[in-house]
Tab-separated table of C-alpha atoms and ligand atoms in Angstrom:
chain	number	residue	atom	x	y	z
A	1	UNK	CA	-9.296	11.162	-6.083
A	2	UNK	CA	-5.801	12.870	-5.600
A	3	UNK	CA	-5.170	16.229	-6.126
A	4	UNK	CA	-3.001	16.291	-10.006
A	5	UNK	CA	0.253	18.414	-8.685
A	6	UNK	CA	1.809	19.415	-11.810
A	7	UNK	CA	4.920	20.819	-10.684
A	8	UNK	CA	6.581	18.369	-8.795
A	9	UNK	CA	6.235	15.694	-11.799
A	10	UNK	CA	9.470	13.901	-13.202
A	11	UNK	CA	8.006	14.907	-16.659
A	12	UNK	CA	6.751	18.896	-16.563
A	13	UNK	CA	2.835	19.803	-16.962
A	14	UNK	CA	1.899	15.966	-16.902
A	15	UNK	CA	-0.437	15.378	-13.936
A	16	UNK	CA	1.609	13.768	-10.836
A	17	UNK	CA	-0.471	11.417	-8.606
A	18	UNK	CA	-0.782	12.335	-5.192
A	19	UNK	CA	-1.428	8.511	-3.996
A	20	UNK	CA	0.194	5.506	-5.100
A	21	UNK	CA	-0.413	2.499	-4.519
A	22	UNK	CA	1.891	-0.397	-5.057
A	23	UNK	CA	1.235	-4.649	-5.164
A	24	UNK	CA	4.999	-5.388	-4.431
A	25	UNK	CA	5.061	-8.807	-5.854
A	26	UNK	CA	7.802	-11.309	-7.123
A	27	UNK	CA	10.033	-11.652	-4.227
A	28	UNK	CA	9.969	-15.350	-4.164
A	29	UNK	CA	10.500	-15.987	-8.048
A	30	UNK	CA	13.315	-13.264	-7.648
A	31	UNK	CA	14.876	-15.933	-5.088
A	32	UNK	CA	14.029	-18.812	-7.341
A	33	UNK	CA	16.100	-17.080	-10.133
A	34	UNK	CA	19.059	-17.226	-8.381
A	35	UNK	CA	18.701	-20.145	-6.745
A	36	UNK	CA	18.020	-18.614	-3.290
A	37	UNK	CA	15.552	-19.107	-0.388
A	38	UNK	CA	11.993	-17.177	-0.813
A	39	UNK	CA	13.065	-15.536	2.354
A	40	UNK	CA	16.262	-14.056	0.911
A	41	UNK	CA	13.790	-12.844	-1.739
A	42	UNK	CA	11.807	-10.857	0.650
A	43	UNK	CA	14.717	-9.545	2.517
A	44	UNK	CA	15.748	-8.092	-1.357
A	45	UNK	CA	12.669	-6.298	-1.662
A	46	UNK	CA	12.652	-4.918	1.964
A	47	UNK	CA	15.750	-3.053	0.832
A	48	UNK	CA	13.378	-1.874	-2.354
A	49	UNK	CA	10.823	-1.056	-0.237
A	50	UNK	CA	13.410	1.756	1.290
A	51	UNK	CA	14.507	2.525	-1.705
A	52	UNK	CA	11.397	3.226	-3.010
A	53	UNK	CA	9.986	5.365	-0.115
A	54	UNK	CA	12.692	7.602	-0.580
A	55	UNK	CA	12.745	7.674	-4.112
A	56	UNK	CA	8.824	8.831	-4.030
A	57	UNK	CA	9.339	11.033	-1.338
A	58	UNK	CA	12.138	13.155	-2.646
A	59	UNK	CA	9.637	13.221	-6.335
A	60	UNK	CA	7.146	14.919	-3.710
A	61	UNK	CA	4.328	12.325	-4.008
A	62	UNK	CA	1.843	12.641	-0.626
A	63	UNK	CA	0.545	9.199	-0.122
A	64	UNK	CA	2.239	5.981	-0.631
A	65	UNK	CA	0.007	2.804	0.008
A	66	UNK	CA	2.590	-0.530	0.021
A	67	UNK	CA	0.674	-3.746	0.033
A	68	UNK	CA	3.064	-5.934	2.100
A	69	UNK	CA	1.003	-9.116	3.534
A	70	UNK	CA	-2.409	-10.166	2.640
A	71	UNK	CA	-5.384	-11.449	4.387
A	72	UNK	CA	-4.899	-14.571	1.937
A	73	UNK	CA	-0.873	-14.384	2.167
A	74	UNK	CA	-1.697	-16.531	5.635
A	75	UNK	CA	-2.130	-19.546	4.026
A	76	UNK	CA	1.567	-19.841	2.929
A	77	UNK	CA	4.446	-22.071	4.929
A	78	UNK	CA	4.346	-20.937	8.685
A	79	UNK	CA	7.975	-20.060	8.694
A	80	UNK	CA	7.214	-17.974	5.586
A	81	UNK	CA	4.715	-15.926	7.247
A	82	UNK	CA	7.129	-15.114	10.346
A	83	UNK	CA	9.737	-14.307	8.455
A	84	UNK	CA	7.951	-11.521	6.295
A	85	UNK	CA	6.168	-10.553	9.578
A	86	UNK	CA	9.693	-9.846	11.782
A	87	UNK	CA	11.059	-8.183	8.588
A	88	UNK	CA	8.162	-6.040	9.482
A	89	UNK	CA	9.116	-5.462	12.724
A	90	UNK	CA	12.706	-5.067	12.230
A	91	UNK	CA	11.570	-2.434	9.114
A	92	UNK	CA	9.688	-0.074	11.384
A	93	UNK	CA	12.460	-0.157	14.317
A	94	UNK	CA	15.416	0.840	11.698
A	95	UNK	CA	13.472	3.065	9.446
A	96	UNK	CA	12.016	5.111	12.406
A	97	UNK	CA	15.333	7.735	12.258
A	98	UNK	CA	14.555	7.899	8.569
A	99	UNK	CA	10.984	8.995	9.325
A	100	UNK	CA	11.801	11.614	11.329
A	101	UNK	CA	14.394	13.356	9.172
A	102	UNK	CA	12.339	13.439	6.467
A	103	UNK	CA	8.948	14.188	8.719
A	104	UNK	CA	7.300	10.748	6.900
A	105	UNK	CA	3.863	9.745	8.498
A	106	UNK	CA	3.542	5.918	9.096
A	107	UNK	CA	-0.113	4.602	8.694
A	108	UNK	CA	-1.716	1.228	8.626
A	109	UNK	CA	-4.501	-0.493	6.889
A	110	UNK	CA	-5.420	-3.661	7.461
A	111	UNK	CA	-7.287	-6.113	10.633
A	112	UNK	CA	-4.283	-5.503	13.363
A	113	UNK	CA	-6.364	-8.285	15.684
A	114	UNK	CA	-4.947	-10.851	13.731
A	115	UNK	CA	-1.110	-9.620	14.081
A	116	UNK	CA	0.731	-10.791	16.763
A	117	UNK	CA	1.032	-8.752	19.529
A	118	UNK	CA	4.620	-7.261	19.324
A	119	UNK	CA	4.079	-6.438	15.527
A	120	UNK	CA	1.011	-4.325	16.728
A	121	UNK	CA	2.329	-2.740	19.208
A	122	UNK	CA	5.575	-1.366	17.091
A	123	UNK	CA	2.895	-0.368	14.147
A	124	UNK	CA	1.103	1.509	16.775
A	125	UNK	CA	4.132	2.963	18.159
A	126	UNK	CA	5.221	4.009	14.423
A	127	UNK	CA	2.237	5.762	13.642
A	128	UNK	CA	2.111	7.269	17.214
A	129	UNK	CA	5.758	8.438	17.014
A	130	UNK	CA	4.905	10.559	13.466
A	131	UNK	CA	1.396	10.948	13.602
A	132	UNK	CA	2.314	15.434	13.345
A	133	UNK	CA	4.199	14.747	10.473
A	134	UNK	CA	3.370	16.691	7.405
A	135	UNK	CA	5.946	14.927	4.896
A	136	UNK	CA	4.310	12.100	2.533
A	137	UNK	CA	1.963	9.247	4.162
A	138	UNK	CA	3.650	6.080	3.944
A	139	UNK	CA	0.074	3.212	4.494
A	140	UNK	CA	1.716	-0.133	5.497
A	141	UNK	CA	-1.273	-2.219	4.003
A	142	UNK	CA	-0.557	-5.364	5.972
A	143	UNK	CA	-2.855	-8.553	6.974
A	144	UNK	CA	-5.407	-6.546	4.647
A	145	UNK	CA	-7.579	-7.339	2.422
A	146	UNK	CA	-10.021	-5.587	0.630
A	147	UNK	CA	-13.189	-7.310	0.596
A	148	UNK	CA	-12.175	-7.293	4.505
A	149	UNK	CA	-11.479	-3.698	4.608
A	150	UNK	CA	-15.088	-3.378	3.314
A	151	UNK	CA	-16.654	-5.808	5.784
A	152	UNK	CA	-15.212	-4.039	8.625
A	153	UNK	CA	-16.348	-0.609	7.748
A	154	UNK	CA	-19.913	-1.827	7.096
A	155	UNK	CA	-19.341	-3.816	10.751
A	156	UNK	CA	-18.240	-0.090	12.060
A	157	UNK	CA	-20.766	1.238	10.793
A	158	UNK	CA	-23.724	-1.154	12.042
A	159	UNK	CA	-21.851	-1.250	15.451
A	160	UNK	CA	-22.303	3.036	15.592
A	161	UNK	CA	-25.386	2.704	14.235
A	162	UNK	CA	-27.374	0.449	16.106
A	163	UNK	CA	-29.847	1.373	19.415
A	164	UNK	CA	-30.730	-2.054	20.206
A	165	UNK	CA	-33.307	-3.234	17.937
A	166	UNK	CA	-30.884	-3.790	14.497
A	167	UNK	CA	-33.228	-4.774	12.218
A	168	UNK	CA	-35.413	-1.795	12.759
A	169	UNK	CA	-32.863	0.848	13.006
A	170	UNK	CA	-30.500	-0.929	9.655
A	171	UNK	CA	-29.509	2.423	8.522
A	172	UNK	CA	-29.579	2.688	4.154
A	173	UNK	CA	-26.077	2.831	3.371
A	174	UNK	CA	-24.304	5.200	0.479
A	175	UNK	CA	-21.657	4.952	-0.862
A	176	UNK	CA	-19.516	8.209	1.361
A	177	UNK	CA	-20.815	6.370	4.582
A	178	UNK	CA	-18.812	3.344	3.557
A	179	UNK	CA	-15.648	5.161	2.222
A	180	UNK	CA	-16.186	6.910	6.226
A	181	UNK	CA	-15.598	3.693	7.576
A	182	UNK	CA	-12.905	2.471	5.486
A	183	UNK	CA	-9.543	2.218	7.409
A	184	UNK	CA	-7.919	6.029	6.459
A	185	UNK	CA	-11.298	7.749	5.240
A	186	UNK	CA	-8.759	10.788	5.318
A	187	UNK	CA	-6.760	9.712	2.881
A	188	UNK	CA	-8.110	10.124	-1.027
A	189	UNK	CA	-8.260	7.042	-3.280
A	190	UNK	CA	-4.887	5.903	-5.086
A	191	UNK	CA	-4.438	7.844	-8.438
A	192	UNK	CA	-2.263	5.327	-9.460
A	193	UNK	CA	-1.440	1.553	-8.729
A	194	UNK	CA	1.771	-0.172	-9.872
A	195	UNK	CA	1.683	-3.871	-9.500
A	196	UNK	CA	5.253	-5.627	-10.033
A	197	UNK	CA	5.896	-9.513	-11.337
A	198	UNK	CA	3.669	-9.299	-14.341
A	199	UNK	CA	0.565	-10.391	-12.822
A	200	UNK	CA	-2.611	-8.822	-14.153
A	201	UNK	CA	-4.595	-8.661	-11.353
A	202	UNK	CA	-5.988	-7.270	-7.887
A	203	UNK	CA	-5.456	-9.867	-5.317
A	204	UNK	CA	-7.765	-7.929	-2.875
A	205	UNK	CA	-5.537	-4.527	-3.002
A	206	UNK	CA	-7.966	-1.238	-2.715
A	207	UNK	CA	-11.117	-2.940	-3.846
A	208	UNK	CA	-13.237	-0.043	-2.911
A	209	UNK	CA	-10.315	2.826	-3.146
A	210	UNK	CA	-9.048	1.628	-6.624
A	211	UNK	CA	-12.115	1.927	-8.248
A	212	UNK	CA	-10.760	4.460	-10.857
A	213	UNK	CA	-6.863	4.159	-10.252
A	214	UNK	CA	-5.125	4.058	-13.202
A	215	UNK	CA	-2.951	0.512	-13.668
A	216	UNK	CA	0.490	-0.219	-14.028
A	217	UNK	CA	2.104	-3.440	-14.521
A	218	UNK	CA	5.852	-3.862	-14.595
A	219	UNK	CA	7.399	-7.362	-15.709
A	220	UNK	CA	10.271	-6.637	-12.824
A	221	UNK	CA	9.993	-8.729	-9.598
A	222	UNK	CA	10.030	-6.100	-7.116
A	223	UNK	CA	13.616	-6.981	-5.616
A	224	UNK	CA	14.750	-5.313	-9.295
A	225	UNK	CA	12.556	-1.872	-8.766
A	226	UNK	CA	14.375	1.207	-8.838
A	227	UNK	CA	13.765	4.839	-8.746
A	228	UNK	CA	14.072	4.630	-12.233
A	229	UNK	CA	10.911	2.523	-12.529
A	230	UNK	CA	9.550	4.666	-10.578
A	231	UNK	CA	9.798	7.382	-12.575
A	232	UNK	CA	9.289	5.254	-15.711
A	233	UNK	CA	5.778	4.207	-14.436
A	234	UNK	CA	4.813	7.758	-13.698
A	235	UNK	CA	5.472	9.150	-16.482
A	236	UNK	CA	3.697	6.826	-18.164
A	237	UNK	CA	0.843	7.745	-15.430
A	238	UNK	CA	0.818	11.595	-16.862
A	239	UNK	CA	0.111	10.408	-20.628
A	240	UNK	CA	-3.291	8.658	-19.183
A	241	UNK	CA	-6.890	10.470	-19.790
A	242	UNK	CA	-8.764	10.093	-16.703
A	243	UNK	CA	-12.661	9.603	-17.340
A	244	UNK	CA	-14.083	8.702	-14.375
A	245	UNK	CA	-17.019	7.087	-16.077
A	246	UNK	CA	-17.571	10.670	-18.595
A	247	UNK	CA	-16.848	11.650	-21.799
A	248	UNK	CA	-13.042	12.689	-23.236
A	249	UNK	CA	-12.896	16.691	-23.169
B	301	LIG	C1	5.446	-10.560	-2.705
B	301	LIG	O1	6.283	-11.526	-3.256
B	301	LIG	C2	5.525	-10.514	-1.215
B	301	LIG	C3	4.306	-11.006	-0.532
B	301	LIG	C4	3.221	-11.415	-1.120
B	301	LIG	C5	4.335	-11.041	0.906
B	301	LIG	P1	5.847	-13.049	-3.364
B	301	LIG	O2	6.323	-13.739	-2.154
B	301	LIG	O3	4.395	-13.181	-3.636
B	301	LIG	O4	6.685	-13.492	-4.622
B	301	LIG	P2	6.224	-14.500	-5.780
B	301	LIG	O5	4.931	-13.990	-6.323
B	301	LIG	O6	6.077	-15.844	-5.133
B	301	LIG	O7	7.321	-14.444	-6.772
B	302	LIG	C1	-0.214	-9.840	-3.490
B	302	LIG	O1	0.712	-10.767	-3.930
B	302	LIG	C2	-0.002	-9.529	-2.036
B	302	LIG	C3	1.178	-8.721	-1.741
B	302	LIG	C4	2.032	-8.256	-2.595
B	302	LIG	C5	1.368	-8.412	-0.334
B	302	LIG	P1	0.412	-12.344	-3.907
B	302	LIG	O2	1.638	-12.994	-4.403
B	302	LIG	O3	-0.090	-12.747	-2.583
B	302	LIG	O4	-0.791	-12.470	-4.946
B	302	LIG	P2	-1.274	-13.708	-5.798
B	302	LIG	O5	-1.433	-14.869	-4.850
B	302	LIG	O6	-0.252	-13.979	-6.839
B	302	LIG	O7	-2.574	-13.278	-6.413
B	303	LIG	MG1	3.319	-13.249	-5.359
């Protein structure tokens, strides 16, 4: 759970998330509207996904989680899937300069075994290159999942725990252990997660992190987002009475 900073919010003294996560969806029927290819629809909402960074960093928010290819998003058209994964590439090489102006931190979440090689190695390199940056956390959440993120921690954590005989030593597990093997244990759960393209649902984004996000759903496609949105959704993020399970104050 974030940290509410109430100063930096678009609307004063209305809690401000510190982590948001966002399902960046409707590329392809933005395309399909206009009578484009689904890969001109993706390129679109690379040029959101810029836009949005910024627009989030200069409103001071400290984590921003962007769920960009799925563990399920494999099963489209081969050319599909190469084409979102060298926008990737091409993304991280071009934004790098960015980064480093405004001190952003690159992270990743996701299985990187999967990823061809190249795409690795220039995540890597991104997160290496600003890993002492103190400006706001920008998770690339690609070829994850979140049933798989879950999987793999648990497999982390069996693969520490183990001396040998593993049905003896099968540690009991709580809850903290898992989030400790999750892939950024550092990083506190999403206050906040926007999904775009009118779809009410999770599609395996921050299963385990999102347990009490608070949800947003925009009608846009995400090619259309805009700062404005942005601030739109957030605002409408400060009017919301967490619970976390307990009773209204
Ligand atoms: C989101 O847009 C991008 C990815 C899932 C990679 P879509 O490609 O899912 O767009 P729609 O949902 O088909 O419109
Ligand atoms: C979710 O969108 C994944 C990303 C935005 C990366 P999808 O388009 O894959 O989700 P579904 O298939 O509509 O549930
Ligand atoms: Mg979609």
């Amino acid at each position: 759970m974030g940290k509410e900073n109430m100063t930096d919010s678009p609307v004063p003294n209305t809690p401000f998330p510190a982590h948001i996560g966002i399902i960046m969806d409707g590329n392809g029927r933005w395309a399909q509207k206009r009578r484009l290819k689904r890969t001109d629809g993706h390129l679109e909402g690379l040029k959101t996904a810029r836009r949005i960074v910024e627009a989030a960093n200069r409103l001071g928010l400290r984590y921003l989680t962007l769920y960009v290819f799925s563990t399920e998003n494999w099963k489209r058209a081969e050319s599909e899937v190469n084409f979102i994964l060298s926008l990737v590439k091409r993304y991280l090489v071009a934004e790098l300069d960015h980064y480093r102006t405004d001190r952003l931190r690159v992270r990743y979440a996701g299985d990187m075994d999967r990823l061809p090689r190249d795409i690795a190695s220039e995540i890597n390199k991104a997160c290496d290159d600003t890993k002492d940056y103190d400006g706001m956390q920008v998770v690339l959440a690609l070829n994850y999942g979140g049933r798989d993120e879950i999987v793999r921690a648990v497999n982390r954590m069996l693969g520490q725990s183990g001396d040998g005989d593993s049905k003896k030593s099968l540690p009991s597990v709580s809850e903290d252990m898992i989030s400790a093997y999750l892939d950024n244990p550092d990083i506190p759960d999403p206050d906040f997660i926007i999904r775009t393209a009118g779809e009410f649902r999770t599609s395996n984004f921050l299963l385990w992190e999102g347990a009490y996000s608070e949800y947003y759903i925009s009608d846009l496609f995400w090619p259309d987002w805009t700062e404005e949105d942005l601030k739109n959704a957030i605002t409408d993020y400060g009017k919301r009475e967490r619970r976390f399970g307990a009773v209204s104050k």
